PDB file of C-alpha atoms and ligand atoms in Angstrom:
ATOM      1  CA  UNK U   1     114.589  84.614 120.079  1.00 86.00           C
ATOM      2  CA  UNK U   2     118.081  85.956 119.734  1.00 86.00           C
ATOM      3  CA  UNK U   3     120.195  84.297 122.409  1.00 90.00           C
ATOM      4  CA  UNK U   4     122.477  86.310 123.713  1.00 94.00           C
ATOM      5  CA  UNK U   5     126.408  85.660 123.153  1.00 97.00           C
ATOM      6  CA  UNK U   6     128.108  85.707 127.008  1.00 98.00           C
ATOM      7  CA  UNK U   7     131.983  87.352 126.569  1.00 98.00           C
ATOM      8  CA  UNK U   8     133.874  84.709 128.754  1.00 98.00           C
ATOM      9  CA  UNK U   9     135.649  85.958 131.751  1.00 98.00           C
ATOM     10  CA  UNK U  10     133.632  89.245 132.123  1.00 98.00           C
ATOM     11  CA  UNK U  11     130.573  88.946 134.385  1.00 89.00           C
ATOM     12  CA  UNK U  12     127.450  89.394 132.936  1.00 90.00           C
ATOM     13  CA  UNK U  13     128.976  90.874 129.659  1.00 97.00           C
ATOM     14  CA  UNK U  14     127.434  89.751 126.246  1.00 98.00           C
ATOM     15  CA  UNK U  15     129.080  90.369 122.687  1.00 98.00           C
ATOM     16  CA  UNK U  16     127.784  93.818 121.471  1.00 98.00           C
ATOM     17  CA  UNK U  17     129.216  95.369 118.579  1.00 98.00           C
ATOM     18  CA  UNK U  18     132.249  93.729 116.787  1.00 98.00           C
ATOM     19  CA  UNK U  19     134.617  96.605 115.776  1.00 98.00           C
ATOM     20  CA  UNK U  20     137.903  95.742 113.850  1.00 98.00           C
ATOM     21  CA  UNK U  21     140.741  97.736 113.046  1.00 98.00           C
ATOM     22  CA  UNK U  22     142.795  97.005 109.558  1.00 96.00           C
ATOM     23  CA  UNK U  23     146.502  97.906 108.859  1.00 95.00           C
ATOM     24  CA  UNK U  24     147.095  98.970 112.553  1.00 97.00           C
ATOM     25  CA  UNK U  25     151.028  97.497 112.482  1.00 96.00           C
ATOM     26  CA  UNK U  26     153.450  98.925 109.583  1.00 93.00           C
ATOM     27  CA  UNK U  27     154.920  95.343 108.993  1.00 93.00           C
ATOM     28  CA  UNK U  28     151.482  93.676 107.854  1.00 92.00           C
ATOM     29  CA  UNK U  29     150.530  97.178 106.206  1.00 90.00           C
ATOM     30  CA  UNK U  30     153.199  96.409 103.718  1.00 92.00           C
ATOM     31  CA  UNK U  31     153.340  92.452 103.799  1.00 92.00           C
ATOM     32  CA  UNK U  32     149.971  92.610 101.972  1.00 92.00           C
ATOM     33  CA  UNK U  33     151.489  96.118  99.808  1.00 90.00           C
ATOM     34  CA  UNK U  34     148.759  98.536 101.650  1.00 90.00           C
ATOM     35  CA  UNK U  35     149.838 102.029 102.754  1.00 90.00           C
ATOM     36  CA  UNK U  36     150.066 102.834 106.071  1.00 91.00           C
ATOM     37  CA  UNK U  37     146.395 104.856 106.885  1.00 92.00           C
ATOM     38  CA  UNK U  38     146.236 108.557 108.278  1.00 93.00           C
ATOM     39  CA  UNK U  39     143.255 107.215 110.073  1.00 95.00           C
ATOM     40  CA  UNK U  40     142.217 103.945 111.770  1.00 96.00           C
ATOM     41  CA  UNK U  41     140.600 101.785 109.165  1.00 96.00           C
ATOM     42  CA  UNK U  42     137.638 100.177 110.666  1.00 98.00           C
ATOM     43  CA  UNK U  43     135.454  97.591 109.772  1.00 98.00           C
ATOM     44  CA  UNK U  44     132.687  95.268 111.490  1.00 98.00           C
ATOM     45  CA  UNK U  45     131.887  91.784 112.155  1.00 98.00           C
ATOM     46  CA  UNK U  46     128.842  90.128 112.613  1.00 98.00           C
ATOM     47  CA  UNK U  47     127.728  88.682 115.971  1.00 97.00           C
ATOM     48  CA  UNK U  48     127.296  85.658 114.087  1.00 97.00           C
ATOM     49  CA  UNK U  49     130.881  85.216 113.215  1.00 98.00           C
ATOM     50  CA  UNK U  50     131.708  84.851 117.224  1.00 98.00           C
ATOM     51  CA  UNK U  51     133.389  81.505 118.059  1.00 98.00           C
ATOM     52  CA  UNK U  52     134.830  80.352 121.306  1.00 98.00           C
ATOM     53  CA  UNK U  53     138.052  78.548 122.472  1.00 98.00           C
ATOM     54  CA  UNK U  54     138.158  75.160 122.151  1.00 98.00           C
ATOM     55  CA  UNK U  55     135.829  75.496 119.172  1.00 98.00           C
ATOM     56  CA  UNK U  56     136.276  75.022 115.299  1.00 98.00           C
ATOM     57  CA  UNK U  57     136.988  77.828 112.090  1.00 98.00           C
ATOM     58  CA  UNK U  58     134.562  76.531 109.593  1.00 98.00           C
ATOM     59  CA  UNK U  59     136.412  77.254 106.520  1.00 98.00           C
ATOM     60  CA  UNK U  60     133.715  77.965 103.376  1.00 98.00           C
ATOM     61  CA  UNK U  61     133.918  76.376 100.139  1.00 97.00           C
ATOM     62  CA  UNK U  62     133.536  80.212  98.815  1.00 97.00           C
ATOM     63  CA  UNK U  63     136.977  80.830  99.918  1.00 98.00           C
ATOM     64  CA  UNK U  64     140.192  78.764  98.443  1.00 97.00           C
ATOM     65  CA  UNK U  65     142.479  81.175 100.713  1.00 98.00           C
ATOM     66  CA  UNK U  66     141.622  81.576 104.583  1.00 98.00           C
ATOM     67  CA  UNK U  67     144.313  83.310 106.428  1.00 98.00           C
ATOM     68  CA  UNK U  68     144.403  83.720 110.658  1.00 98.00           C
ATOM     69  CA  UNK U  69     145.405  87.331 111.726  1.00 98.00           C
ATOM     70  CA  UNK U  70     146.175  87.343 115.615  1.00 98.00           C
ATOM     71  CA  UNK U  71     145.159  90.605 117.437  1.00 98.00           C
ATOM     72  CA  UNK U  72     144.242  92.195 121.197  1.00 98.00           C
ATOM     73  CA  UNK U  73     140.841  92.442 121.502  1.00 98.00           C
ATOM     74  CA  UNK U  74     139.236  95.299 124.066  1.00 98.00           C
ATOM     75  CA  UNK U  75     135.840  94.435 126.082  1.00 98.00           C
ATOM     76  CA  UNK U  76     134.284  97.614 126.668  1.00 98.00           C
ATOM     77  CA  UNK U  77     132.281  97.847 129.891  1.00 98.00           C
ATOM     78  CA  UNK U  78     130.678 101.170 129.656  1.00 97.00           C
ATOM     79  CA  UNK U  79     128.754 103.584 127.492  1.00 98.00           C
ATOM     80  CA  UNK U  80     130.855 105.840 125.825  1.00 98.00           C
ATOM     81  CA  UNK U  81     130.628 109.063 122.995  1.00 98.00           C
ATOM     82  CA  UNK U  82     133.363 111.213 122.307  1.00 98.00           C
ATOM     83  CA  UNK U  83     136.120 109.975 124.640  1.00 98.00           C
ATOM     84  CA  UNK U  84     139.183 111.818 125.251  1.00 98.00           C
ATOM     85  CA  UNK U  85     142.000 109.342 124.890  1.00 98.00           C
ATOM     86  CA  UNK U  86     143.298 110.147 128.410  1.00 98.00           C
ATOM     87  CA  UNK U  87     140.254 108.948 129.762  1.00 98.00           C
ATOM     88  CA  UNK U  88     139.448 106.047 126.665  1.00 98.00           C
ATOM     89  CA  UNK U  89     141.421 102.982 129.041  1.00 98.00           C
ATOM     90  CA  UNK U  90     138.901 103.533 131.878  1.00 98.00           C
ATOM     91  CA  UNK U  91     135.919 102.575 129.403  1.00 98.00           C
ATOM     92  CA  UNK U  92     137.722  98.642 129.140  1.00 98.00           C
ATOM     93  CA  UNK U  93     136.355  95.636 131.216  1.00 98.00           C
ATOM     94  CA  UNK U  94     138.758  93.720 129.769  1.00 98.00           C
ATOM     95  CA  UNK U  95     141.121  92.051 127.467  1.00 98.00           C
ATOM     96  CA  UNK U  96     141.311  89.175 125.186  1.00 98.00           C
ATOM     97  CA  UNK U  97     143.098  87.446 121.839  1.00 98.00           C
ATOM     98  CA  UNK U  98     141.191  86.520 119.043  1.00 98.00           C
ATOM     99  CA  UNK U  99     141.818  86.213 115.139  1.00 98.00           C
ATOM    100  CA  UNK U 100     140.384  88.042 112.177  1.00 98.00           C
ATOM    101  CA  UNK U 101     139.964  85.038 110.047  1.00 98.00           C
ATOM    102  CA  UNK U 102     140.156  86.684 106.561  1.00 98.00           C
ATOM    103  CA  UNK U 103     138.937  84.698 103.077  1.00 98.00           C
ATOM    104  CA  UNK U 104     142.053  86.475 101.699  1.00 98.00           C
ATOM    105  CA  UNK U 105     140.908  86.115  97.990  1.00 98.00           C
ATOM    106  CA  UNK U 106     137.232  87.489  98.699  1.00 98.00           C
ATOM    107  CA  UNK U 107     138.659  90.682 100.005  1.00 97.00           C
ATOM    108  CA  UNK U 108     141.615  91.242  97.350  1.00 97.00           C
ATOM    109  CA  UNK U 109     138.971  90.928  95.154  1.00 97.00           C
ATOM    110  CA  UNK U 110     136.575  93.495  97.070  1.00 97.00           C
ATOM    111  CA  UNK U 111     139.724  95.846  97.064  1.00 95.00           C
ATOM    112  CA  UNK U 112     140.176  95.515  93.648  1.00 96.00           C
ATOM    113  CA  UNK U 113     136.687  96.075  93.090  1.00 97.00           C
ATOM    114  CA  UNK U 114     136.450  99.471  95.875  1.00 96.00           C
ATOM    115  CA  UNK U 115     133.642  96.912  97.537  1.00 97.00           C
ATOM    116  CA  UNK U 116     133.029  96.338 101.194  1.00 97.00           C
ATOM    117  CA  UNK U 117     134.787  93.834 103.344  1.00 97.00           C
ATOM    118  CA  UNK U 118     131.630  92.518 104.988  1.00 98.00           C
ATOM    119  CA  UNK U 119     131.428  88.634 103.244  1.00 98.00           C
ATOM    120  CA  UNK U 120     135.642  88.532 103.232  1.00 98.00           C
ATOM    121  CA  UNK U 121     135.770  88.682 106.845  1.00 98.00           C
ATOM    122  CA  UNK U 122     132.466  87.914 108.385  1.00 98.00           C
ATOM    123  CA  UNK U 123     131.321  84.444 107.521  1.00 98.00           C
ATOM    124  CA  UNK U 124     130.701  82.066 110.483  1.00 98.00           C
ATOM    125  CA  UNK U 125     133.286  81.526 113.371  1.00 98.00           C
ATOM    126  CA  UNK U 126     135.573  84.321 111.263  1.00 98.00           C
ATOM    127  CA  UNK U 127     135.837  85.870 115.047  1.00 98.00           C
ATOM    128  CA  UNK U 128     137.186  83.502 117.329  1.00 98.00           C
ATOM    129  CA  UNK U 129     137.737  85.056 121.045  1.00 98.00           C
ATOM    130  CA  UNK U 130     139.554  83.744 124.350  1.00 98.00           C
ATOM    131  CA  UNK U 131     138.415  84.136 127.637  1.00 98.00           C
ATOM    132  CA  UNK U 132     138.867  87.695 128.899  1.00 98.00           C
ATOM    133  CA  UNK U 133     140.830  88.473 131.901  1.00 98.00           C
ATOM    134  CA  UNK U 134     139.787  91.926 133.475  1.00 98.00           C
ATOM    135  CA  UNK U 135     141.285  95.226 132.786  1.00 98.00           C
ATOM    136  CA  UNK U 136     142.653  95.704 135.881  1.00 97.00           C
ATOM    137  CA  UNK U 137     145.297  92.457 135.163  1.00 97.00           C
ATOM    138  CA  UNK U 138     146.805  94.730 131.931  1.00 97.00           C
ATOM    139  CA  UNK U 139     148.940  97.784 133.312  1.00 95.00           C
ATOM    140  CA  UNK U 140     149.804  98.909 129.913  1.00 97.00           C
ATOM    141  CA  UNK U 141     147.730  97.563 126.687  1.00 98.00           C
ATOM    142  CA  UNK U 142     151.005  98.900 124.566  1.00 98.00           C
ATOM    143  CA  UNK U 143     153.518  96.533 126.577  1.00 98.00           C
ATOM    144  CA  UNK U 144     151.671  93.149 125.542  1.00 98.00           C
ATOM    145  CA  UNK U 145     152.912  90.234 123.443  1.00 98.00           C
ATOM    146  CA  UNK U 146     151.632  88.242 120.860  1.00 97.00           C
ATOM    147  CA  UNK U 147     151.706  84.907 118.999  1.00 98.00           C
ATOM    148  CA  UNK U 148     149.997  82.601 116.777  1.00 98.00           C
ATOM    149  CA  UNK U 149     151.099  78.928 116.260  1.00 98.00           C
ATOM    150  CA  UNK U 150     149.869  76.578 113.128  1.00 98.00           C
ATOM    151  CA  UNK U 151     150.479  73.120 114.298  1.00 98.00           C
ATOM    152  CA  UNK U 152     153.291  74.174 116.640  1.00 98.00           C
ATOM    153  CA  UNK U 153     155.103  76.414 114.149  1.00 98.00           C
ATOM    154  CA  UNK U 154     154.959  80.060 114.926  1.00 98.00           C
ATOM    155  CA  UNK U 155     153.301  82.066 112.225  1.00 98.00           C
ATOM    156  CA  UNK U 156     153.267  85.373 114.169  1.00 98.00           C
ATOM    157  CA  UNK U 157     155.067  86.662 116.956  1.00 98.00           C
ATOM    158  CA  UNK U 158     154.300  90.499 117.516  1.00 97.00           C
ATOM    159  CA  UNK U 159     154.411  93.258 120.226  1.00 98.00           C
ATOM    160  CA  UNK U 160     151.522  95.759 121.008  1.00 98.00           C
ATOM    161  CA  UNK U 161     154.202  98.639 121.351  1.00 98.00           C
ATOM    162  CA  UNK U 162     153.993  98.122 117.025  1.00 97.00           C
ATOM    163  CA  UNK U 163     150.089  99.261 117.000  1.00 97.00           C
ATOM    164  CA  UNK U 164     150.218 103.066 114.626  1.00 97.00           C
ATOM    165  CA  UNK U 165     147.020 103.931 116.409  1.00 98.00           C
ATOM    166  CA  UNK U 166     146.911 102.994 120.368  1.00 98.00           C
ATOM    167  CA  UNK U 167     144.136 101.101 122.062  1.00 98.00           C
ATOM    168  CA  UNK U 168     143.306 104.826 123.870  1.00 98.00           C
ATOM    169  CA  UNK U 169     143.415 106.577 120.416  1.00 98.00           C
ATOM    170  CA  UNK U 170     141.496 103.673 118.727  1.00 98.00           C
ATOM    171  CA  UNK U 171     138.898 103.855 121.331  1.00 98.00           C
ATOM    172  CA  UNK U 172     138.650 107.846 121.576  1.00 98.00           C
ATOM    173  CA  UNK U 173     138.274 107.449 117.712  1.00 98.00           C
ATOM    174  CA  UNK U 174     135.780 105.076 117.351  1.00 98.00           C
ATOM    175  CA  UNK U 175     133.301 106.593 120.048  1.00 98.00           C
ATOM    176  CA  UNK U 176     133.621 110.116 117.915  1.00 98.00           C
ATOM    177  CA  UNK U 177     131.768 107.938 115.594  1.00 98.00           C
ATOM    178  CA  UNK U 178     129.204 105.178 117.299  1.00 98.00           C
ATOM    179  CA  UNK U 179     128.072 105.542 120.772  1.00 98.00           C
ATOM    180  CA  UNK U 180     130.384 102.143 122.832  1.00 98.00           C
ATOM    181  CA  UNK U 181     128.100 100.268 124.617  1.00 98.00           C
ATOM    182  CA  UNK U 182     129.210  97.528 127.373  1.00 98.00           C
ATOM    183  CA  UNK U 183     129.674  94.283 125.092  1.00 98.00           C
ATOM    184  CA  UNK U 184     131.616  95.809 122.176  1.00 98.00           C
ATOM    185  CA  UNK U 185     134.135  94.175 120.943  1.00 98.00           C
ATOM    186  CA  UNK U 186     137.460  95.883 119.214  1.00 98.00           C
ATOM    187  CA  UNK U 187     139.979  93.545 117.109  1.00 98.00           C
ATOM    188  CA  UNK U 188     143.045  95.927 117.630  1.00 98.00           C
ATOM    189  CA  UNK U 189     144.932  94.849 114.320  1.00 98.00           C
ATOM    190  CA  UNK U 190     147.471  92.026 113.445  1.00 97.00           C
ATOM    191  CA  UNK U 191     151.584  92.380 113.103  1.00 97.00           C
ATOM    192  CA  UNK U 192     153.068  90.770 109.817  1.00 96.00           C
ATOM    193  CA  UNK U 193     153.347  86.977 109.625  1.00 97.00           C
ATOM    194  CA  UNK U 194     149.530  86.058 108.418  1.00 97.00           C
ATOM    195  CA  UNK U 195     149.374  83.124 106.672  1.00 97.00           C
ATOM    196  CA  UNK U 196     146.559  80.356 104.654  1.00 98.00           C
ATOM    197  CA  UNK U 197     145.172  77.615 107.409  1.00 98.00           C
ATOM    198  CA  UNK U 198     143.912  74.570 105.927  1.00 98.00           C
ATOM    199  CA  UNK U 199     141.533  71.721 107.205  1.00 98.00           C
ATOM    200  CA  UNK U 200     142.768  70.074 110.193  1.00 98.00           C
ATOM    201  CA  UNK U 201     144.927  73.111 111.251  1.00 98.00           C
ATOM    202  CA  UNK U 202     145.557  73.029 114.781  1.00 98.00           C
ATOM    203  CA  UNK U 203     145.717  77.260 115.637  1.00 98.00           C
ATOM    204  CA  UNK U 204     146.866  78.390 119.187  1.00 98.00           C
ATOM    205  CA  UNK U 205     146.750  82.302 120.063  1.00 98.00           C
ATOM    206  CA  UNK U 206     148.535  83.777 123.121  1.00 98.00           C
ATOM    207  CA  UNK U 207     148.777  86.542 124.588  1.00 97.00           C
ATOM    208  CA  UNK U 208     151.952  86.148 127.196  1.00 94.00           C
ATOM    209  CA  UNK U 209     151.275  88.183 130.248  1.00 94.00           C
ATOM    210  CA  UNK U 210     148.894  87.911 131.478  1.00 96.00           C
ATOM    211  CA  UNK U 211     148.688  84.526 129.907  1.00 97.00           C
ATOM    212  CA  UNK U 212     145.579  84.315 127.476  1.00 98.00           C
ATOM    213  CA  UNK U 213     145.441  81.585 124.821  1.00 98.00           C
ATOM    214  CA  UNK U 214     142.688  80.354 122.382  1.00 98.00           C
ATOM    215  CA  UNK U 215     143.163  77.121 120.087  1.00 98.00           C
ATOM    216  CA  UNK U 216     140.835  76.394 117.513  1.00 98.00           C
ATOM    217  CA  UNK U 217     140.612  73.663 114.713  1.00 98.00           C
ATOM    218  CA  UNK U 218     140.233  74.284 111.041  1.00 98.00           C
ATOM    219  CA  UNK U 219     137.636  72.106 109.646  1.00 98.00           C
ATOM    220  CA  UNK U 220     136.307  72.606 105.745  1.00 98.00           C
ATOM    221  CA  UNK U 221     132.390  73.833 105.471  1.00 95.00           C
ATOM    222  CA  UNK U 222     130.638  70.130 105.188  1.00 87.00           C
TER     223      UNK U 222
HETATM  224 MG1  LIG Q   1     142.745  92.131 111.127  1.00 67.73          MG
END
């Protein structure tokens, strides 16, 4: 039987859908030479790939590069198609932090190959989420900050007001597409500053207020 995976924080919520959104800040558009998109470029994760705080990335021997990418992540808490974006924030339970762990060399090598990003960015615990703090503790989802330590030093530091598509926009986009049901998940995008983790890594996310943090350990695939 499939046991069900609960989203921390939000009553009775259980991971749905993983939605992510790539190349959503200029700065880490550019730091890995993409172009800035017309359109939010969207991707999925696998259920599998959910991990929780306190818990470890298990980096795979198919991978020699693994890199962290910090990013807001949206709980959606009801069942949405076609939202208007002036309506798309009422359709959040709540908010988290979690990183897109990317096997940086598996998906330069899908890019240069026009493939899919599927095995670059889904293998197991590649999704790491906080615990969620409901929607009503975030006024504005563009006035949030973010950071992501490596053994104390910062790696990225970045500001939600930086996002080229909005959490209302990226939401009113993606339910023009697939019907949101409570559960889904949406990595928002990372600012500039990603960077390789290695075995033994000690990797704290934050979000500063309200105050959200997830630390993880890298560990190499046994
Ligand atoms: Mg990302």
């Amino acid at each position: 039987m499939r046991m069900p995976k609960p989203i921390r924080g939000l009553d009775e919520l259980n991971v749905g859908t993983i939605f992510c959104i790539g190349r959503n800040y200029a700065k880490h558009a550019k730091e890995l030479n993409n172009a800035v998109p017309d359109e939010p470029v969207v991707f999925l994760k696998p259920e599998s790939a959910i991990a929780y705080d306190k818990s470890a990335i298990v980096l795979p021997q198919r991978s020699k590069e693994i890199h962290h990418e910090v990013e807001l992540v949206i709980a959606i808490g009801r069942q949405g198609k076609n939202i208007p974006p002036a309506q798309a924030l009422q359709y959040i339970a709540g908010y988290g932090i979690g990183i897109d762990v990317t096997a940086r060399d598996i998906q330069q090598k899908a890019k240069d190959n026009a493939h899919p990003w599927s095995v670059a960015k889904g293998f197991d615990t590649f999704a790491p989420i906080s615990t969620f703090v409901t929607a009503n503790r975030v006024q504005d989802p563009q006035d949030l900050e973010l950071k992501l330590t490596v053994n104390d030093e910062v790696r990225q530091h970045g500001f939600t007001k930086d996002m080229l598509f909005p959490v209302a926009d990226l939401i009113s986009y993606l339910s023009g597409i697939f019907t949101l049901q409570p559960g889904d998940l949406i990595f928002t995008g990372t600012p500039e500053g990603v960077s390789p983790i290695a075995d033994g890594d000690h990797i704290k996310a934050e979000l500063a207020d309200p105050e959200i943090t997830l630390e993880v350990k890298a560990r190499n695939e046994a």
